[in-house]
Coordinates of C-alpha atoms in Angstrom, one line a residue:
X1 CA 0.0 0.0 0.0
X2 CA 1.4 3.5 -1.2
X3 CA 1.0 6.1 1.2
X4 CA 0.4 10.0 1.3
X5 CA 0.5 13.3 3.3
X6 CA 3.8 13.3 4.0
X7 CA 4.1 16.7 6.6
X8 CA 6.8 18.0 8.6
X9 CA 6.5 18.2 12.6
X10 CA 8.8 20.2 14.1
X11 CA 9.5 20.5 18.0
X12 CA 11.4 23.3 19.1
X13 CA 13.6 22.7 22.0
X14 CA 15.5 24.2 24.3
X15 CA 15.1 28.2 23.7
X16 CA 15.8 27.4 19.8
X17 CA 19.1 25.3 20.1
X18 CA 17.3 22.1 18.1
X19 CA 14.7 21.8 15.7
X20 CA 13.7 17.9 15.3
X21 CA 11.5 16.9 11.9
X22 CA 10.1 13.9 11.4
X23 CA 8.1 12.6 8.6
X24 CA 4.3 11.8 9.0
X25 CA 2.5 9.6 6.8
X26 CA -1.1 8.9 6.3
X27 CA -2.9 6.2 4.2
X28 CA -3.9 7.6 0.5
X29 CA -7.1 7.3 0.0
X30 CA -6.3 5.9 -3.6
X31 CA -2.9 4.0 -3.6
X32 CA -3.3 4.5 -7.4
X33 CA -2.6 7.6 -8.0
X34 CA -6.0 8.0 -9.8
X35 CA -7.9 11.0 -9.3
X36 CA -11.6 12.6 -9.7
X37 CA -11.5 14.9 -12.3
X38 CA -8.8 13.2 -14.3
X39 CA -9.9 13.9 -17.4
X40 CA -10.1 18.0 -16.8
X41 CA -7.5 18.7 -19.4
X42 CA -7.1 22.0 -16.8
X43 CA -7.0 19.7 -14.0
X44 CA -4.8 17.5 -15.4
X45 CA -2.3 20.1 -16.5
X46 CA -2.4 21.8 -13.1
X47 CA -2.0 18.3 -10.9
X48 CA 1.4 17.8 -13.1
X49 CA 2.3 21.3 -12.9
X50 CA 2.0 21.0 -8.8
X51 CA 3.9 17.8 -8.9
X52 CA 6.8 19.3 -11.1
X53 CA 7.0 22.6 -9.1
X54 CA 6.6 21.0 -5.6
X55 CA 8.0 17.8 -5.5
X56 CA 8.3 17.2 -1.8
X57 CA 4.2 18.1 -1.4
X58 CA 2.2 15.2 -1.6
X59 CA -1.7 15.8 -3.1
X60 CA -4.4 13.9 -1.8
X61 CA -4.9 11.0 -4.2
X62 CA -1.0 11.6 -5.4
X63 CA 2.6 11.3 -3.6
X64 CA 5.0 13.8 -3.9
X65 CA 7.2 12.8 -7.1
X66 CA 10.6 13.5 -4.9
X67 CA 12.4 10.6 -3.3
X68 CA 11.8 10.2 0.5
X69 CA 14.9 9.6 1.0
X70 CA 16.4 12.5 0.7
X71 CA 17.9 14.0 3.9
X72 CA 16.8 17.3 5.2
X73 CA 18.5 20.2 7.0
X74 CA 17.1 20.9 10.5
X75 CA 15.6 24.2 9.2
X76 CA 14.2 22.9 5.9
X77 CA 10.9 22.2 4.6
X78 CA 9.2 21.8 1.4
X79 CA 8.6 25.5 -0.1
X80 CA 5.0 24.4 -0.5
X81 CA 3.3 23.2 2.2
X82 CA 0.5 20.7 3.2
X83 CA -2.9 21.2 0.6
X84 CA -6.7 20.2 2.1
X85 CA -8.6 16.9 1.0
X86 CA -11.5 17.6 3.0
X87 CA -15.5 17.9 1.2
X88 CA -16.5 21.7 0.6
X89 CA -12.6 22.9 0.6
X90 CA -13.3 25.1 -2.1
X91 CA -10.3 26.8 -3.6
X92 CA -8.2 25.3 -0.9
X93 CA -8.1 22.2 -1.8
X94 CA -5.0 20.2 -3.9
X95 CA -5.1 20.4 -7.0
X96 CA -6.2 16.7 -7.4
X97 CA -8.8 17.1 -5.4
X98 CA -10.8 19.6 -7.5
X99 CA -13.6 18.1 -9.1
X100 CA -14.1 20.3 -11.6
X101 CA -12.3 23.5 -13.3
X102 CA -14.1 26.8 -11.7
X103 CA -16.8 28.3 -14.1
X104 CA -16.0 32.1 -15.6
X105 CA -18.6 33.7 -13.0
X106 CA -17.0 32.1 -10.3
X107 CA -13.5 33.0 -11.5
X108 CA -14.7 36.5 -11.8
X109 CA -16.2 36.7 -8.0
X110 CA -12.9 35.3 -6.6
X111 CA -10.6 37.9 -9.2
X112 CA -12.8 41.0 -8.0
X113 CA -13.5 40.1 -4.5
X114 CA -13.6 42.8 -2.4
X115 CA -12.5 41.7 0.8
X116 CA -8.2 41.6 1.4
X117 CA -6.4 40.7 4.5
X118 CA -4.8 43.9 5.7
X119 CA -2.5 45.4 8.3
X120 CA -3.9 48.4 10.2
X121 CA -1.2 50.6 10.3
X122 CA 0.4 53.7 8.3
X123 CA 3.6 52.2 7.4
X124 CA 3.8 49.8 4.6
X125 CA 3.9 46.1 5.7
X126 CA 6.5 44.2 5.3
X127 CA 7.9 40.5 7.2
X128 CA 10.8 42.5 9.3
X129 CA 8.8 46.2 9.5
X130 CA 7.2 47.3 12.8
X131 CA 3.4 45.9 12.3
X132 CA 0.5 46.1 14.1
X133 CA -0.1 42.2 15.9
X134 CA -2.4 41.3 13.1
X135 CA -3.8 41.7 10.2
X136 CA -7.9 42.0 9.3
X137 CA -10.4 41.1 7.0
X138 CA -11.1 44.6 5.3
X139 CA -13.4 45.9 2.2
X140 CA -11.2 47.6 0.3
X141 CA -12.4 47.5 -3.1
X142 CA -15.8 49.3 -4.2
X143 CA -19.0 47.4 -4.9
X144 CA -18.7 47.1 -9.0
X145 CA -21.7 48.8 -9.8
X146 CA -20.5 51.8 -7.9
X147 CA -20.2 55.1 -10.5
X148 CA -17.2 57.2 -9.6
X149 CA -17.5 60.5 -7.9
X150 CA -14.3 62.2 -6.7
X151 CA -11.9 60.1 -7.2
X152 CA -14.0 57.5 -4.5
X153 CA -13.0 54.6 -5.8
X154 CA -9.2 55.2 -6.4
X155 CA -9.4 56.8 -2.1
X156 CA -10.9 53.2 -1.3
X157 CA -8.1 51.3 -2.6
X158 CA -5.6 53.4 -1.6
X159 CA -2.9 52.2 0.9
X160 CA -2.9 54.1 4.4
X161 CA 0.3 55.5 3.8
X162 CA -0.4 57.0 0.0
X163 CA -3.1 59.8 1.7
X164 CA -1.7 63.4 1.6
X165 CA -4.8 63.9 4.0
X166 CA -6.4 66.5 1.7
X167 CA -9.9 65.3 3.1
X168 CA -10.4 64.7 7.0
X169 CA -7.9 61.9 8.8
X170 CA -11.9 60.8 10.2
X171 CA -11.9 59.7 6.0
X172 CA -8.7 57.3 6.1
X173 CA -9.4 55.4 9.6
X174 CA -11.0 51.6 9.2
X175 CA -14.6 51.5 10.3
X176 CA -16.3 48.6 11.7
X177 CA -20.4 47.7 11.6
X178 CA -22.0 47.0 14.9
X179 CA -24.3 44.8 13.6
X180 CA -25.1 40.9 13.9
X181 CA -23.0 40.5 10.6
X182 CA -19.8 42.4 11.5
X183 CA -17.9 43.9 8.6
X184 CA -15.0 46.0 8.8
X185 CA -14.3 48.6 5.3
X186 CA -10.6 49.9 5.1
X187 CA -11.9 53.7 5.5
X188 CA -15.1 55.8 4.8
X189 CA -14.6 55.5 1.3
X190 CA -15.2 52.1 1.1
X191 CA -18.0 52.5 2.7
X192 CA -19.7 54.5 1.0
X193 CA -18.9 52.8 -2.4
X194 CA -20.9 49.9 -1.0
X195 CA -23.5 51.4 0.4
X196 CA -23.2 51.0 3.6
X197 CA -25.7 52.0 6.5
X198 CA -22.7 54.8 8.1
X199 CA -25.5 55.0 11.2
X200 CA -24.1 51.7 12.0
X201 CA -20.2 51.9 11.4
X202 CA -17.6 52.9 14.3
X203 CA -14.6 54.4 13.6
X204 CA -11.2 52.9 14.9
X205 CA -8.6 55.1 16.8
X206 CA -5.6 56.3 15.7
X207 CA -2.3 55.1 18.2
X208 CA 0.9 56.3 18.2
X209 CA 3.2 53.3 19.1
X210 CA 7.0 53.6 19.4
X211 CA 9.9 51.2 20.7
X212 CA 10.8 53.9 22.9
X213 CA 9.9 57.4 24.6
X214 CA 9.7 59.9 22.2
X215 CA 9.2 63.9 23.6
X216 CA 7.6 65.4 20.4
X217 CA 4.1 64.2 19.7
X218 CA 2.1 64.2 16.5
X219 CA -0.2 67.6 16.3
X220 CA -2.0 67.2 12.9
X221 CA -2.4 64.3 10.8
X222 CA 0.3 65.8 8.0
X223 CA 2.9 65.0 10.3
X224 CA 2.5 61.6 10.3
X225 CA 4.9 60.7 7.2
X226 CA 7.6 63.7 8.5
X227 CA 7.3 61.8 11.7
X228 CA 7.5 58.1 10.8
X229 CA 10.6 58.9 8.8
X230 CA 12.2 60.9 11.1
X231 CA 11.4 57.8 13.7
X232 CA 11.9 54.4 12.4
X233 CA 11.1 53.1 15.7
X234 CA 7.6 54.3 15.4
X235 CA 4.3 53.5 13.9
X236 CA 0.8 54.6 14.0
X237 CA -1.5 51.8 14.4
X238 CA -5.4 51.7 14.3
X239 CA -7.2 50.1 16.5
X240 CA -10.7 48.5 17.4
X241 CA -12.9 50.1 19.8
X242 CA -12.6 47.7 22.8
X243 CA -15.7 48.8 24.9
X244 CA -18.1 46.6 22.2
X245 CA -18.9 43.6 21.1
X246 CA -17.3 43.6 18.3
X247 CA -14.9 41.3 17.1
X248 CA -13.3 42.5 13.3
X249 CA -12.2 39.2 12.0
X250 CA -8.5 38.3 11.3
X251 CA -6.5 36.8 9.3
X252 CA -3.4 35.3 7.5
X253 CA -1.4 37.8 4.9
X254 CA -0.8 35.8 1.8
X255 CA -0.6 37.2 -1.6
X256 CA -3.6 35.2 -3.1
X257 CA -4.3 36.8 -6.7
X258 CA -2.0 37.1 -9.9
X259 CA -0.4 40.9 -10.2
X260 CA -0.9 41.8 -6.4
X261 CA 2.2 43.2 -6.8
X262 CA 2.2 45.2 -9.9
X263 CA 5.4 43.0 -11.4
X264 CA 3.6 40.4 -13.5
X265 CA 6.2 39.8 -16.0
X266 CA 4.1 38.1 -18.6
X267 CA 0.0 37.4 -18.2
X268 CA -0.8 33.7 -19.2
X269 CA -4.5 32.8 -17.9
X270 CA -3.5 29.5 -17.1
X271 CA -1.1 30.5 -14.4
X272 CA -4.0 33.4 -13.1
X273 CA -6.7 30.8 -12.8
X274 CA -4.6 27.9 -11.1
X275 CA -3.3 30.9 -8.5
X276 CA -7.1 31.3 -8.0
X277 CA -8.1 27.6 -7.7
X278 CA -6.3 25.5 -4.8
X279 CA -4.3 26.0 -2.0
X280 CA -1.0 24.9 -0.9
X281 CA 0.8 27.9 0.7
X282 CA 4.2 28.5 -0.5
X283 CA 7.0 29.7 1.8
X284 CA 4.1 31.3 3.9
X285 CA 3.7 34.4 1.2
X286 CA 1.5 33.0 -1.8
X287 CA -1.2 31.3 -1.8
X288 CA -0.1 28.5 -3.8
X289 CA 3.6 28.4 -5.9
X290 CA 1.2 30.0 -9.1
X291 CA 0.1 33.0 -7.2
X292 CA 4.2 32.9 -6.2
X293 CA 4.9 33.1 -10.2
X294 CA 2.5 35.5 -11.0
X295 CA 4.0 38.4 -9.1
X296 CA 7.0 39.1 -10.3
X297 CA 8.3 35.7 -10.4
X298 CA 10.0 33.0 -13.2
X299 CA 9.9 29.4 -13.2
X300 CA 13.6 29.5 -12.7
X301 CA 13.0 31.4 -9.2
X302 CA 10.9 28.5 -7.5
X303 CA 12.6 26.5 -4.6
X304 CA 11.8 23.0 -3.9
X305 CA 12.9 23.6 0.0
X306 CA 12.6 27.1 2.0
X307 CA 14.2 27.7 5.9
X308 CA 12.3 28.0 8.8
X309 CA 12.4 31.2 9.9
X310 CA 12.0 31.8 14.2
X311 CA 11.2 34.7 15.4
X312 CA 10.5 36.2 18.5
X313 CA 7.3 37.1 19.6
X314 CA 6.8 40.5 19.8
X315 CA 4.3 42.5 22.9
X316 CA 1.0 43.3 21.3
X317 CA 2.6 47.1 21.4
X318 CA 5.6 48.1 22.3
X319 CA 6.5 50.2 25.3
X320 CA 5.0 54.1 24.5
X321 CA 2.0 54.0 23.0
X322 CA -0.5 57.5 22.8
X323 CA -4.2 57.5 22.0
X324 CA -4.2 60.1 19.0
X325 CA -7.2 62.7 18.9
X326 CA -6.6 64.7 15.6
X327 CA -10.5 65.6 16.0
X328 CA -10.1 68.7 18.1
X329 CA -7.1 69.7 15.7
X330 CA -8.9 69.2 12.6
X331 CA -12.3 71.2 13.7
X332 CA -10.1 74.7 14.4
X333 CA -9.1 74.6 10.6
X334 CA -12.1 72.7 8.6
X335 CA -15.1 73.8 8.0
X336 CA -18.1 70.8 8.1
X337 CA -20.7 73.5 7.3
X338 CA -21.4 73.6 3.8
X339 CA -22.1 76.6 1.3
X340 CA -26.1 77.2 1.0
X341 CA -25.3 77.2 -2.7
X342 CA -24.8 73.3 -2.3
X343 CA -28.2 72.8 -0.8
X344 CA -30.0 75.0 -3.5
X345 CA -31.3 73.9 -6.4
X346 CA -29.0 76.6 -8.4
X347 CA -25.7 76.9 -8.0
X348 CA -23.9 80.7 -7.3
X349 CA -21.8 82.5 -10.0
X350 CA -18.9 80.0 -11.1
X351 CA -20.6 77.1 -8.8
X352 CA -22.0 73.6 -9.7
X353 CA -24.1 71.4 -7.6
X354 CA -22.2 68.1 -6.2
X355 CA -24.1 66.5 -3.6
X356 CA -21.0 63.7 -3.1
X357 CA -19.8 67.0 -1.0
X358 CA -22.8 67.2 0.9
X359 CA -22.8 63.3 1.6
X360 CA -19.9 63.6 2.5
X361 CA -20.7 66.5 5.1
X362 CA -23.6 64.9 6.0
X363 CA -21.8 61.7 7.0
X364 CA -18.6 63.4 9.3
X365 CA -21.2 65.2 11.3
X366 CA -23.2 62.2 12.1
X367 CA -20.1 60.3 12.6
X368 CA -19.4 63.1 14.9
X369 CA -22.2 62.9 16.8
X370 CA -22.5 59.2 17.1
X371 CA -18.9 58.5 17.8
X372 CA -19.3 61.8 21.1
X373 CA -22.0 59.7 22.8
X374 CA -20.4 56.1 22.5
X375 CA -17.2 57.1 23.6
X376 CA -18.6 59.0 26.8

């Protein structure tokens, strides 16, 4: 009887000074090697693609094509790591395990979907960077039947840290429903390109965090960028309101779609729609070694085995941490209060009507309001 599933356990022992691996094994289900959907000439091409790319992965009704023999470093694994052979996995299942390919709307909904997994903080994330403790389930994409007023769309999508803060700081923050179905939208904008009820959305809170005591503290939102590069020991962080029941939802930071990066060397839909249709996370980045390929990657780039990398855990925040209140600042120098001429019918000399403005207005005051008496 063949068997399957080979994975790596690791025990750590003392402080770091040994890593053991052994080898686990677990009856195939098919000793064969036959599988479902075997004559999917997309399936087919994508089980021998895995095989090829990630020879030390088994599938579920396939073993891994490497030898087993081969001997390991104490700090290496397989690149690509264990795939799901459970019913209703989805797009996380091996590739062998699909039963069919996944129809065009299907494709489309997971290409355009709007929720990401992001990091609530102003700095760019990256592995070694200063980063909140984890990242969350966000909107950040506008609902596609959305039609674009002022620029609303491009705001949504925007990264924390490419605002100039033209509009109000209130604009950037991540919101959070209070609802029985808790959703969480990047900032206002996606919000509002999505309809939501903004009645029912509370603002996070904007924290300064820093690895040590720092004398000068942030005044206005347009210092934040001076700041952060004047202080690479520092980041602002937002933060869930903690005196609810809400409960944003996390989760793991993987690049999971083709061209995440903006670095796609050259588009070939086979390679976008297997990044899109299993899982088998590879070296804890991608999705699967596809999605690795599609951004910004070759062939010749792939590894067969990756290290382990231990780290230490970090304190949910470091040392000096300040609650920022920019609201105070901001009202001295904006004005909420809108023209009449926006509320008429006509328009002043030189004047058009945009009502986005008076949404927008509309919205920061009740936000205002709302946010005053739940904070009390």
């Amino acid at each position: 009887m063949e068997f399957a599933r080979k994975d790596f356990n690791c025990i750590l022992l003392v402080n770091g000074f040994m890593l053991l691996c052994s080898h686990v094994f677990a009856e195939s289900t098919f000793s064969n090697g036959r599988y479902p959907d075997e004559n999917n000439r997309f399936i087919t091409t994508l089980v021998e693609d895995f095989g090829r790319l990630c020879p030390f992965t088994d599938q579920c009704y396939r073993t891994a094509n490497a030898s087993t023999n081969r001997t390991f470093y104490w700090n290496d694994i397989p690149c690509c790591r264990t795939c799901r052979c459970e019913q209703e996995c989805g797009n996380e299942c091996c590739p062998d395990y699909l039963v069919s390919s996944f129809s065009e709307p299907e494709l489309f909904r997971m290409k355009h979907d709007p929720i990401e997994c992001i990091y609530p903080q102003f700095r760019p994330y990256t592995r070694r960077s200063h980063n909140y403790k984890t990242p969350y389930k966000m909107v950040s994409h506008c609902s596609m039947d959305f039609i674009n007023e002022q620029e609303t769309r491009q705001k949504c999508e925007k990264d924390y840290h490419e605002f100039n803060f033209d509009d109000s700081f209130a604009m950037l923050m991540p919101l959070t429903s209070f609802q029985d179905n808790t959703v969480t939208f990047k900032n206002m904008y996606c919000a509002i390109c999505n309809y939501a009820d903004v009645s029912r959305l509370l603002m996070w809170r904007p924290i300064l965090n820093c690895k040590r005591h720092v004398d000068d503290i942030l005044e206005s939102p347009n210092d934040i960028p001076g700041f952060l590069t004047d202080h690479p020991y520092c980041n602002v962080f937002f933060q869930s309101t903690y005196n609810t029941e809400l409960y944003p939802e996390t989760c793991e930071m993987i690049t999971n779609k083709c061209n995440m990066t903006g670095k796609w060397r050259n588009y070939d839909s086979f390679t976008e729609i297997a990044c899109l249709s299993y899982t088998s996370l590879f070296n804890d980045q991608y999705k699967n070694v596809h999605c690795f390929m599609c951004n910004g990657h070759i062939e010749s780039e792939v590894k067969e085995t990756c290290k382990i990398e231990i780290y230490s855990p970090a304190p949910p925040f470091l040392p000096f941490t300040v609650v920022l209140d920019f609201k105070r600042k901001e009202g001295l120098n904006t004005e909420y209060i809108a023209d009449k001429s926006l509320f008429d019918e006509s328009c002043g000399f030189d004047a058009v009507l945009d009502p986005y403005t008076v949404y927008i207005i509309n919205i920061y005051k009740s936000l205002d309001e709302k946010m005053a008496n739940l904070l009390i």
